Coordinates of C-alpha atoms in Angstrom, one line a residue:
M1 CA 79.5 126.9 123.6
A2 CA 78.5 125.9 120.1
K3 CA 79.5 128.3 117.3
I4 CA 78.8 128.8 113.6
I5 CA 81.2 130.4 111.1
I6 CA 79.7 132.1 108.1
T7 CA 82.0 131.4 105.1
G8 CA 80.2 133.3 102.4
G9 CA 78.0 136.3 101.7
V10 CA 78.3 139.8 103.2
T11 CA 79.2 138.5 106.7
N12 CA 82.0 136.3 105.4
N13 CA 84.3 134.7 108.1
E14 CA 82.0 136.0 110.9
I15 CA 82.0 133.7 114.0
I16 CA 78.8 133.6 116.0
D17 CA 78.3 132.1 119.4
L18 CA 75.0 130.2 119.7
Q19 CA 73.9 131.8 123.0
S20 CA 70.3 131.3 122.1
A21 CA 69.0 127.7 121.9
D22 CA 66.5 128.6 119.1
L23 CA 67.2 130.7 116.0
V24 CA 65.4 131.3 112.8
L25 CA 67.7 132.0 109.8
G26 CA 66.5 134.0 106.8
R27 CA 66.2 137.3 104.9
H28 CA 63.3 138.8 106.9
D29 CA 64.0 141.5 109.5
D30 CA 62.3 139.4 112.3
C31 CA 64.8 136.5 111.8
D32 CA 67.4 135.9 114.6
L33 CA 70.1 135.6 112.0
I34 CA 69.4 137.9 109.1
M35 CA 71.0 136.7 105.8
E36 CA 71.8 139.1 103.1
D37 CA 71.5 136.4 100.4
N38 CA 69.0 136.8 97.6
R39 CA 68.7 133.0 97.2
A40 CA 67.7 132.5 100.9
S41 CA 64.0 132.5 101.8
S42 CA 62.5 135.1 104.1
H43 CA 62.3 132.4 106.8
H44 CA 64.7 129.7 105.5
A45 CA 65.7 127.4 108.4
R46 CA 65.5 126.9 112.1
L47 CA 68.5 126.1 114.2
Y48 CA 67.6 124.9 117.7
R49 CA 68.7 122.7 120.6
E50 CA 66.8 119.6 121.6
K51 CA 68.1 118.0 124.8
D52 CA 71.9 117.7 124.2
E53 CA 71.7 117.9 120.4
W54 CA 71.6 120.7 117.9
M55 CA 69.0 120.3 115.2
L56 CA 68.5 122.1 111.9
T57 CA 65.1 122.1 110.2
D58 CA 64.2 123.5 106.8
L59 CA 61.2 125.9 106.9
S60 CA 59.8 124.9 103.5
S61 CA 62.3 127.2 101.8
T62 CA 62.4 127.8 98.1
N63 CA 65.9 126.5 97.4
G64 CA 66.1 124.0 100.2
T65 CA 68.7 123.6 103.0
L66 CA 71.8 121.4 102.5
V67 CA 74.0 119.8 105.1
N68 CA 77.2 118.3 103.7
Q69 CA 75.8 118.7 100.2
R70 CA 72.6 116.7 101.0
K71 CA 69.2 118.3 101.1
I72 CA 67.5 117.9 104.5
S73 CA 64.2 118.4 106.2
T74 CA 65.4 117.9 109.8
V75 CA 68.9 116.7 110.8
T76 CA 71.0 116.4 113.9
L77 CA 74.1 118.5 113.5
R78 CA 77.6 117.1 114.1
D79 CA 80.8 119.0 114.7
N80 CA 82.3 120.5 111.4
D81 CA 79.0 119.9 109.4
L82 CA 78.7 122.3 106.5
I83 CA 75.3 124.0 106.1
E84 CA 74.4 125.6 102.8
I85 CA 71.6 128.2 102.6
G86 CA 71.3 129.9 99.2
D87 CA 74.9 131.1 98.4
T88 CA 75.8 131.3 102.1
K89 CA 77.9 128.5 103.7
I90 CA 77.9 128.0 107.4
L91 CA 80.3 125.8 109.4
F92 CA 78.9 124.4 112.6
H93 CA 81.1 123.7 115.6
A94 CA 79.5 121.6 118.5
D95 CA 79.9 122.6 122.1
G96 CA 83.5 123.0 123.3
H97 CA 85.1 122.0 120.0
A98 CA 85.8 125.5 118.7
E99 CA 87.4 126.7 121.9
Q100 CA 89.7 123.8 122.6
A101 CA 90.7 123.3 118.9
P102 CA 91.7 119.6 119.1
P103 CA 92.9 117.8 116.0
D104 CA 90.2 116.5 113.7
K105 CA 90.0 113.1 112.2
A106 CA 92.4 114.0 109.3
G107 CA 95.1 115.5 111.6
A108 CA 94.0 119.1 111.2
T109 CA 92.6 121.6 113.6
P110 CA 89.2 123.3 113.3
A111 CA 88.8 126.4 111.2
S112 CA 88.4 128.6 114.4
A113 CA 92.2 128.0 114.9
A114 CA 92.8 130.0 111.7
T115 CA 93.8 133.6 112.2
A116 CA 92.2 136.6 110.5
D117 CA 95.2 136.8 108.3
D118 CA 94.8 133.1 107.3
L119 CA 91.2 133.7 106.4
A120 CA 92.0 136.8 104.4
L121 CA 94.7 135.0 102.4
V122 CA 92.3 132.1 101.6
E123 CA 89.6 134.5 100.6
Q124 CA 92.0 136.1 98.1
M125 CA 93.3 132.8 96.7
S126 CA 90.7 132.6 93.9
K127 CA 92.0 136.0 92.7
H128 CA 95.6 134.9 93.2
M129 CA 94.9 131.8 91.1
D130 CA 93.6 133.8 88.2
V131 CA 96.8 135.9 88.3
I132 CA 99.0 132.7 88.6
R133 CA 97.3 131.2 85.6
S134 CA 97.8 134.4 83.5
E135 CA 101.4 134.8 84.5
T136 CA 102.2 131.1 83.8
A137 CA 100.4 131.4 80.5
K138 CA 103.0 133.9 79.4
V139 CA 105.4 131.0 79.0
I140 CA 103.2 127.8 79.1
V141 CA 100.3 127.4 76.7
G142 CA 97.4 125.2 77.9
Q143 CA 98.1 122.5 80.6
R144 CA 95.8 124.3 83.0
E145 CA 94.8 121.1 84.8
V146 CA 98.5 120.1 85.2
L147 CA 99.3 123.6 86.7
E148 CA 96.4 123.4 89.2
Q149 CA 97.3 119.8 90.3
I150 CA 100.9 120.9 90.9
L151 CA 99.8 123.9 92.9
M152 CA 97.3 121.7 94.8
C153 CA 100.1 119.3 95.7
M154 CA 102.5 122.1 96.8
I155 CA 99.9 123.8 99.0
A156 CA 99.1 120.4 100.6
G157 CA 102.8 120.0 101.4
G158 CA 103.4 117.0 99.1
H159 CA 105.7 116.1 96.2
A160 CA 104.6 115.3 92.6
L161 CA 105.8 113.0 89.8
L162 CA 105.2 114.4 86.4
V163 CA 104.8 111.8 83.7
G164 CA 104.7 112.7 80.0
M165 CA 106.3 112.4 76.6
P166 CA 109.5 114.4 75.8
G167 CA 109.0 118.0 74.7
M168 CA 105.8 118.5 76.8
A169 CA 107.4 121.5 78.7
K170 CA 107.5 119.7 82.0
T171 CA 110.8 121.3 83.0
L172 CA 109.8 124.7 81.8
M173 CA 106.5 124.6 83.7
V174 CA 108.3 123.8 87.0
S175 CA 110.8 126.6 86.6
T176 CA 108.0 129.0 85.7
I177 CA 106.1 128.0 88.8
A178 CA 109.2 128.7 90.9
K179 CA 109.4 132.2 89.5
V180 CA 105.7 132.9 90.1
L181 CA 105.9 131.7 93.7
D182 CA 109.3 133.4 94.3
M183 CA 111.1 130.2 95.1
D184 CA 114.8 129.2 95.0
F185 CA 114.8 126.7 92.1
K186 CA 117.4 124.0 91.4
R187 CA 117.4 121.3 88.6
I188 CA 119.2 118.0 88.7
Q189 CA 119.5 115.9 85.5
F190 CA 119.4 112.3 86.7
T191 CA 121.9 110.1 84.9
P192 CA 123.2 106.6 85.4
D193 CA 126.5 107.9 86.9
L194 CA 124.9 110.3 89.3
M195 CA 125.9 109.7 93.0
P196 CA 124.0 110.5 96.2
T197 CA 126.5 113.2 97.2
D198 CA 125.8 114.9 93.9
I199 CA 122.4 115.6 95.3
T200 CA 122.9 116.1 99.0
G201 CA 126.4 117.6 99.0
T202 CA 129.7 116.4 100.4
E203 CA 132.4 117.3 102.9
V204 CA 135.7 118.6 101.5
L205 CA 139.0 118.8 103.3
E206 CA 140.3 122.4 103.7
T207 CA 143.6 123.8 105.1
N208 CA 143.5 127.0 107.1
R209 CA 146.1 129.3 105.5
T210 CA 146.9 131.0 108.8
T211 CA 147.3 128.0 111.1
N212 CA 147.8 125.2 108.5
E213 CA 145.1 123.2 110.4
K214 CA 143.0 120.9 108.3
S215 CA 139.2 120.6 108.7
F216 CA 136.2 119.3 106.8
R217 CA 133.7 121.8 105.4
F218 CA 130.3 120.8 104.1
M219 CA 129.5 121.8 100.6
R220 CA 125.8 121.9 100.1
G221 CA 124.3 120.1 97.1
P222 CA 121.4 121.3 94.9
I223 CA 118.8 119.7 97.2
F224 CA 119.2 122.8 99.4
C225 CA 116.5 124.8 97.7
N226 CA 112.7 125.5 97.8
L227 CA 111.8 123.7 94.6
L228 CA 113.9 120.8 93.3
L229 CA 113.3 119.4 89.8
A230 CA 114.5 115.8 89.6
D231 CA 114.6 115.5 85.8
E232 CA 114.1 111.9 84.5
I233 CA 114.4 110.5 88.0
N234 CA 114.2 106.9 86.7
R235 CA 117.5 107.2 84.8
T236 CA 119.6 106.9 87.9
P237 CA 120.2 103.8 90.1
P238 CA 118.1 103.1 93.3
K239 CA 121.0 104.2 95.6
T240 CA 120.9 107.7 94.2
Q241 CA 117.1 107.8 93.9
A242 CA 117.0 106.9 97.7
A243 CA 119.0 110.0 98.5
L244 CA 115.8 112.0 98.0
L245 CA 113.7 109.9 100.5
E246 CA 114.8 111.6 103.8
A247 CA 114.5 115.0 102.2
M248 CA 111.0 114.3 100.9
Q249 CA 109.7 112.8 104.1
E250 CA 111.5 114.6 106.9
K251 CA 112.5 117.9 105.1
R252 CA 116.1 117.3 106.2
V253 CA 119.4 115.7 104.9
T254 CA 121.9 113.6 106.8
V255 CA 125.5 113.6 105.5
G256 CA 128.0 111.7 107.6
N257 CA 127.0 112.2 111.3
V258 CA 125.4 115.6 110.8
T259 CA 121.7 116.3 109.9
Y260 CA 120.9 119.5 108.0
T261 CA 117.4 121.0 108.0
L262 CA 116.1 122.2 104.6
D263 CA 114.6 125.6 104.3
A264 CA 110.8 125.8 104.1
P265 CA 109.0 125.4 101.9
F266 CA 110.6 122.4 100.2
F267 CA 109.1 120.5 97.2
V268 CA 110.3 117.8 94.9
L269 CA 108.8 117.7 91.4
A270 CA 110.2 114.7 89.5
T271 CA 109.7 114.0 85.8
Q272 CA 109.6 110.6 84.1
N273 CA 109.3 109.4 80.5
P274 CA 106.5 106.8 80.2
I275 CA 107.8 105.0 77.1
E276 CA 111.6 105.0 77.1
Q277 CA 112.3 102.3 79.7
E278 CA 115.5 100.8 78.3
G279 CA 118.5 101.4 80.6
T280 CA 116.2 102.9 83.3
Y281 CA 115.6 102.1 86.9
P282 CA 111.9 102.1 87.7
L283 CA 111.0 103.6 91.0
P284 CA 110.2 101.0 93.7
E285 CA 106.6 101.0 95.0
A286 CA 107.7 102.3 98.4
Q287 CA 109.4 105.3 96.8
M288 CA 106.4 105.9 94.4
D289 CA 104.2 106.1 97.5
R290 CA 106.2 109.0 98.7
F291 CA 104.9 111.1 95.9
M292 CA 101.6 112.6 96.8
F293 CA 100.5 113.1 93.1
N294 CA 101.2 111.3 89.9
I295 CA 100.4 113.9 87.2
W296 CA 99.9 113.0 83.6
V297 CA 101.1 115.7 81.2
D298 CA 99.2 115.1 78.0
Y299 CA 99.5 116.4 74.4
P300 CA 98.2 119.9 73.9
L301 CA 95.0 120.5 72.1
E302 CA 95.2 121.5 68.4
H303 CA 94.6 125.2 68.8
E304 CA 97.0 125.2 71.8
E305 CA 99.7 123.5 69.6
E306 CA 99.2 126.2 67.0
V307 CA 99.9 128.9 69.6
I308 CA 103.0 127.0 70.9
I309 CA 104.5 126.7 67.4
R310 CA 103.7 130.3 66.6
T311 CA 105.1 131.8 69.8
T312 CA 108.1 129.7 70.4
T313 CA 109.7 130.2 67.0
V314 CA 110.2 133.9 67.5
T315 CA 112.0 136.0 70.1
Q316 CA 110.0 136.1 73.3
T317 CA 110.1 139.0 75.8
A318 CA 107.3 138.2 78.2
K319 CA 108.5 137.1 81.6
P320 CA 106.2 135.8 84.4
Q321 CA 106.0 138.0 87.5
K322 CA 105.9 137.0 91.1
V323 CA 102.4 136.5 92.5
L324 CA 103.0 135.0 96.0
N325 CA 106.1 134.9 98.2
K326 CA 107.6 131.9 100.1
Q327 CA 106.1 133.1 103.4
Q328 CA 102.6 133.1 101.9
V329 CA 103.1 129.6 100.6
I330 CA 104.1 128.4 104.0
Q331 CA 101.1 130.2 105.5
L332 CA 98.8 128.4 103.0
Q333 CA 100.3 125.1 104.0
Q334 CA 99.5 125.8 107.6
V335 CA 95.9 126.9 106.7
V336 CA 95.4 123.6 104.9
R337 CA 96.2 121.7 108.2
K338 CA 93.8 123.9 110.1
I339 CA 90.8 123.4 107.8
P340 CA 88.2 121.0 109.3
V341 CA 86.7 118.1 107.3
S342 CA 83.3 116.8 108.0
E343 CA 82.6 113.2 108.8
H344 CA 80.7 112.9 105.6
V345 CA 83.8 113.7 103.5
I346 CA 86.1 111.5 105.5
K347 CA 83.8 108.6 105.2
Y348 CA 83.7 109.1 101.4
A349 CA 87.5 109.3 101.1
I350 CA 87.9 106.1 103.2
R351 CA 85.3 104.3 101.2
L352 CA 87.0 105.2 98.0
V353 CA 90.4 104.0 99.1
R354 CA 89.2 100.8 100.6
A355 CA 87.3 100.0 97.4
T356 CA 90.6 99.9 95.5
R357 CA 91.7 96.8 97.5
P358 CA 90.7 93.5 95.8
G359 CA 90.7 91.7 99.1
N360 CA 88.0 93.9 100.5
E361 CA 84.6 92.2 100.3
K362 CA 82.9 95.5 99.5
A363 CA 85.2 96.2 96.6
P364 CA 83.4 96.3 93.2
D365 CA 83.7 93.3 91.0
F366 CA 85.9 95.0 88.4
I367 CA 88.5 95.8 91.2
K368 CA 88.6 92.2 92.2
E369 CA 89.0 91.2 88.6
Y370 CA 91.6 93.7 87.4
V371 CA 93.6 94.9 90.4
H372 CA 96.6 93.1 92.0
I373 CA 97.3 95.6 94.8
G374 CA 95.2 98.5 96.0
A375 CA 96.0 101.8 97.8
G376 CA 97.2 102.0 101.4
P377 CA 96.2 104.3 104.2
R378 CA 98.6 107.0 103.0
A379 CA 96.3 107.4 100.0
G380 CA 93.4 108.4 102.3
Q381 CA 95.6 110.9 104.1
F382 CA 96.7 112.5 100.8
L383 CA 93.1 112.5 99.5
I384 CA 92.0 114.6 102.5
L385 CA 95.0 116.9 102.3
A386 CA 94.7 117.4 98.6
A387 CA 90.9 118.1 98.9
K388 CA 91.7 120.7 101.6
A389 CA 94.3 122.3 99.3
Q390 CA 91.7 122.3 96.4
A391 CA 89.3 124.2 98.7
V392 CA 92.0 126.7 99.7
L393 CA 92.9 127.4 96.1
G394 CA 89.3 128.1 95.4
G395 CA 89.1 130.6 98.2
R396 CA 87.1 128.3 100.5
I397 CA 87.6 126.9 104.0
H398 CA 85.2 124.0 103.7
V399 CA 85.8 120.7 101.9
S400 CA 83.3 118.8 99.8
C401 CA 83.1 115.3 98.3
N402 CA 83.7 116.9 94.9
D403 CA 87.1 118.1 96.1
I404 CA 87.9 114.4 96.9
K405 CA 86.8 113.4 93.4
I406 CA 89.1 116.1 91.8
A407 CA 92.1 114.7 93.8
A408 CA 91.3 111.0 93.3
I409 CA 93.1 110.4 89.9
P410 CA 96.5 112.0 90.8
V411 CA 96.5 110.5 94.3
L412 CA 95.4 107.0 93.4
K413 CA 96.9 106.5 89.9
H414 CA 100.3 105.3 91.1
R415 CA 98.8 103.4 94.1
I416 CA 96.7 100.9 92.2
Y417 CA 98.6 98.1 90.5
T418 CA 96.7 96.3 87.7
N419 CA 97.1 92.6 87.0
F420 CA 97.6 90.7 83.7
A421 CA 93.8 90.6 83.0
A422 CA 93.7 94.4 83.0
D423 CA 96.8 94.7 80.9
S424 CA 95.5 92.3 78.3
E425 CA 92.3 94.3 77.9
G426 CA 94.2 97.6 77.8
L427 CA 92.8 98.9 81.1
T428 CA 95.0 101.3 83.1
S429 CA 94.7 102.4 86.7
M430 CA 93.2 105.7 85.5
D431 CA 90.4 103.8 83.8
L432 CA 89.7 101.9 87.0
I433 CA 89.7 105.1 89.1
K434 CA 87.1 106.7 86.8
K435 CA 84.9 103.6 87.1
L436 CA 85.4 103.7 90.9
L437 CA 84.2 107.3 91.1
A438 CA 81.1 106.3 89.2
A439 CA 80.5 103.2 91.2
I440 CA 81.2 104.4 94.8
P441 CA 78.3 106.5 96.2
E442 CA 78.7 109.2 98.8
P443 CA 77.7 108.2 102.4
A444 CA 74.0 108.2 103.1
E445 CA 72.1 108.9 106.3
S446 CA 72.1 105.2 107.1
D447 CA 75.9 105.2 107.3
Y448 CA 76.0 107.3 110.4
T449 CA 75.6 106.0 113.9
A450 CA 73.4 107.7 116.4

């Protein structure tokens, strides 16, 4: 049986079975689904079944009816389509999909698989985000966009590379986030003489004082934590950098013949200086691709810098308080995987990623002229996961193309490699991504097959 999930308004998170094949939606008392929404018309839209298809028709409403952010007159609904009527958002599930809960095209399960506790936590996230910002602001001035990108990446289950000039409080921001999210935090200063065992740990030979028998005991390294700060990761040789790869991808560490599972949640936030490259070991492209986000930490604004100078040159007593616990972070990661994504949003994400490849005939001319290598399929996966996380942090269980646009720069920045022509004109991958977002349109009705 087809279902709709109301994700806004008074009846938030209510799941309704479409037992009737013809319903009128609106504010009037004679409507089949009465909407307590002042922006909805008295008789706003009609949801009905025609043969084997569910149809939605706008009944000449004042504010119009949107499906996947596009105004419609009459449209055939598909599974996971998002309907917007006034301020109310309705998620449509086609026959059978909501009960069986199969994986969606992005590897997630439909929203009906989410529990009541999941939905309640998501609903509270917008309030939690306000508290997280205020608690972080006790220590960090400004950098709101950086904070939100880090949280987006963490909720999506990824790892982030923070790039910025020295003295931009990158290390302080990561340690502050660990306190606010109640996580076990460890910091490793990467140096040229750092060895892989300095990260993962090593086995030591011990003698039993009672029996005099000798045995090996594993001494855990700093990687056994919830939030690991890899400070100046490009200052250590590739062999040591590679010690993070298994942990980042598989959430486990192998030492000798034994594999140790890391406690959840586990995140790696690495920092890198963008200008001081002498005596460093740039991360290989394959390792760069392991990082979900590349986050640029820019200079503070003038008024922010005044606050920084004024507050950091006196004794400080303010300490950030815990807002979420580790179990809630794990729960949010699971919710991100359960959130459905409409075909409209997936098509847009794929179109954006494929447009970064100069060999693609549909790529814009400026990509063919300035790009050497474009983004791979992992970029598309990370775009969808990051967009889901952005929705969750906003207290929503639906994903829009705007969420994809917000995630585009940190996801694609380190996956687009410019050529000499771009370098000679001073164009960076960030410049090209901004041009892409302006040049690539969202899918239109003609992009869908019957």
